[in-house]
Coordinates of N, CA and C in Angstrom, one line a residue:
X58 N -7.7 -11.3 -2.9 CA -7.1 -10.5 -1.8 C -8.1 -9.5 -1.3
X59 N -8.9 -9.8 -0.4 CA -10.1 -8.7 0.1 C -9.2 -8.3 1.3
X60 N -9.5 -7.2 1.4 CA -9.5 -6.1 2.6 C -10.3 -5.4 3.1
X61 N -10.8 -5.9 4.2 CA -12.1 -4.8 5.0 C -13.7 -5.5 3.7
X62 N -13.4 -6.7 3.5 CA -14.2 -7.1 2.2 C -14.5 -6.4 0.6
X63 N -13.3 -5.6 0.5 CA -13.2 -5.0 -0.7 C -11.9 -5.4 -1.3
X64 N -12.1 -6.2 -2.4 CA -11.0 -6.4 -3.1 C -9.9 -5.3 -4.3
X65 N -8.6 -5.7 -3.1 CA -7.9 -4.3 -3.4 C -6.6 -5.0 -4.1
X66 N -5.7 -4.1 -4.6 CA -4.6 -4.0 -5.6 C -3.7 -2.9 -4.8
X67 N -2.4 -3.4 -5.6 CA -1.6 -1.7 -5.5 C -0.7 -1.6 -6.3
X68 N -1.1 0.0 -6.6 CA -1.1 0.8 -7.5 C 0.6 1.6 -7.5
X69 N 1.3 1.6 -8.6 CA 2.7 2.3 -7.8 C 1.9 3.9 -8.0
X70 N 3.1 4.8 -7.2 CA 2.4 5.7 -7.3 C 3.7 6.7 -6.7
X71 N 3.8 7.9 -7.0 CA 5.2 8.5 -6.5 C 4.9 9.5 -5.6
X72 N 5.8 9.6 -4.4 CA 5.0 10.0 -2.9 C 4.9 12.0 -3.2
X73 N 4.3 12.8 -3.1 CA 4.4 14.0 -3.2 C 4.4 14.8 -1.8
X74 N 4.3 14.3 -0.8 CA 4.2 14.5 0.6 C 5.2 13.0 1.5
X75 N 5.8 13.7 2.3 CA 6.1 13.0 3.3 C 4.9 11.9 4.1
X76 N 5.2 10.3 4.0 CA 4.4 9.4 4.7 C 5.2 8.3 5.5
X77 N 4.8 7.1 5.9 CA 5.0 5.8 6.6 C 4.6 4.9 5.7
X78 N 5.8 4.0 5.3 CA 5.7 2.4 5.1 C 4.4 1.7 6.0
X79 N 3.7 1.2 5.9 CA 2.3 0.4 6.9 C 3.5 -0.8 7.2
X80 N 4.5 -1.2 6.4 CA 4.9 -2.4 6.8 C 6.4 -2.5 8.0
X81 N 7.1 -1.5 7.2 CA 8.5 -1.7 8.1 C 8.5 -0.1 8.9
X82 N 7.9 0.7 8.9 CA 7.8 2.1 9.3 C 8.6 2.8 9.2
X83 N 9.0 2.9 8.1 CA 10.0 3.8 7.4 C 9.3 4.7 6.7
X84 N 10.0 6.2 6.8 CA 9.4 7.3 6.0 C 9.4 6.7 4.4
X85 N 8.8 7.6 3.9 CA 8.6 7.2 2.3 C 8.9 9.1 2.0
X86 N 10.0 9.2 1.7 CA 9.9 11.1 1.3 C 9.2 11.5 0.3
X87 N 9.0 12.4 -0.4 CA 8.3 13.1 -1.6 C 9.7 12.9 -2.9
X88 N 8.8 12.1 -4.1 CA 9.5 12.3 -5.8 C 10.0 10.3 -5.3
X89 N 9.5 9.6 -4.2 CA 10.1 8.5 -3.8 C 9.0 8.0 -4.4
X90 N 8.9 6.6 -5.3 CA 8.1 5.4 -5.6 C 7.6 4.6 -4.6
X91 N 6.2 4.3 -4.4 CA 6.0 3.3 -3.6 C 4.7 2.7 -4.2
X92 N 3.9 1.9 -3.0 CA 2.6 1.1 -3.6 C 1.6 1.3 -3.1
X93 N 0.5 2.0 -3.4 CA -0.8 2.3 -2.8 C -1.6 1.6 -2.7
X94 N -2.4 0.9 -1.7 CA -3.8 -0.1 -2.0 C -4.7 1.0 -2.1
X95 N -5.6 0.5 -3.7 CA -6.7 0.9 -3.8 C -7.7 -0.2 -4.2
X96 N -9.3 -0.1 -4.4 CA -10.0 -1.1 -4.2 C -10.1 -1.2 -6.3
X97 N -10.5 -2.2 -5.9 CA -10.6 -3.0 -8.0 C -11.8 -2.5 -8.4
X98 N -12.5 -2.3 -7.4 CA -14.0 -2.1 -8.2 C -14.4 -0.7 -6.9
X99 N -14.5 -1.0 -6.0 CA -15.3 -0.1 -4.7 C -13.9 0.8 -4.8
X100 N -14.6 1.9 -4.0 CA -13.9 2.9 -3.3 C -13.2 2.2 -2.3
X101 N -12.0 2.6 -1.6 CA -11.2 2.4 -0.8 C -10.9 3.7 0.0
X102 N -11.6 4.5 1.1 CA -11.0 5.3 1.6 C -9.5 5.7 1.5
X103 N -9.1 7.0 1.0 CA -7.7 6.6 1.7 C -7.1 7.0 3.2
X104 N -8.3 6.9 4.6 CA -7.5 6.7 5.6 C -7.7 5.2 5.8
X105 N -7.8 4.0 5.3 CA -7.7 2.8 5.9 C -6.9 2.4 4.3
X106 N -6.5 2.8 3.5 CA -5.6 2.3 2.5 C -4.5 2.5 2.4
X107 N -3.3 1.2 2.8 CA -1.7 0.9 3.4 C -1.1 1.4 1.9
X108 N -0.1 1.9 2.9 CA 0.8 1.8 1.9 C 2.2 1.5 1.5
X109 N 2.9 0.9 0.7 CA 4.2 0.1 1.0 C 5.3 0.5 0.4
X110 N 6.7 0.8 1.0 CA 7.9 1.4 0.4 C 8.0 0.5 -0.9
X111 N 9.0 0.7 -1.9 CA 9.4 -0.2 -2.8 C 10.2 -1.1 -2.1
X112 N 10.9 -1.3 -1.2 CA 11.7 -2.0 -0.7 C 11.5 -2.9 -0.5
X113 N 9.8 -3.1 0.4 CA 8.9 -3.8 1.0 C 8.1 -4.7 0.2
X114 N 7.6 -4.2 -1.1 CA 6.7 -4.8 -2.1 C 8.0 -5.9 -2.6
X115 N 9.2 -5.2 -2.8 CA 10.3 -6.0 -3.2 C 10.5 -6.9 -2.7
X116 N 10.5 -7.4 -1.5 CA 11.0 -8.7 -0.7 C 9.8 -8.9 0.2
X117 N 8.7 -8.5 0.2 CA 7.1 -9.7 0.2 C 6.4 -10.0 -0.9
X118 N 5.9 -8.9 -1.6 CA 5.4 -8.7 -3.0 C 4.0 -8.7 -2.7
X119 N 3.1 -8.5 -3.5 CA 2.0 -7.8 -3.5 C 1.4 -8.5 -2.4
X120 N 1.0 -10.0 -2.9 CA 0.0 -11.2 -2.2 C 0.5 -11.2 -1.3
X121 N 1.7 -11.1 -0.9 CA 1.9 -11.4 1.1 C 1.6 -9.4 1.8
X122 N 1.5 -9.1 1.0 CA 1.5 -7.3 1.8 C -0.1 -7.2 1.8
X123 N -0.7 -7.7 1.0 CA -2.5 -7.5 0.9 C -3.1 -8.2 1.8
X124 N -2.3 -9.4 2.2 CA -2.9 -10.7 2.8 C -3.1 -10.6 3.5
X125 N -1.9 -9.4 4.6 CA -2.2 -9.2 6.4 C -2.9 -8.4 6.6
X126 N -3.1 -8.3 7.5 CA -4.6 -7.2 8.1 C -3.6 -6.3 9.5

């Protein structure tokens, strides 16, 4: 699953700030669960690393949410 040719993963992670779903653009509020792409080995900036509600991971799942660009 490379991204930007860095092979990335995602991490859950629980939102502490107000953000956007990358997939359906829906807010994600703060103490909310979602999924962070970070890279396996490299750094992954986090302004080019998406990130996905649980709702979203739930009904694509990892491999189809990493897959698109």
């Amino acid at each position: 699953m490379a991204a930007r040719g860095i092979e990335t993963q995602l991490v859950k992670k629980v939102a502490k700030v107000p953000t956007v779903c990358t997939q359906c653009k829906n807010q994600i509020t703060p103490g909310t669960a979602y999924h962070l792409e970070e890279g396996k080995t490299q750094h992954l900036h986090s302004l080019i690393a998406r990130q996905f509600c649980s709702d979203c991971y739930a009904k694509y799942g990892a491999r189809k949410l990493l897959s698109q660009k």
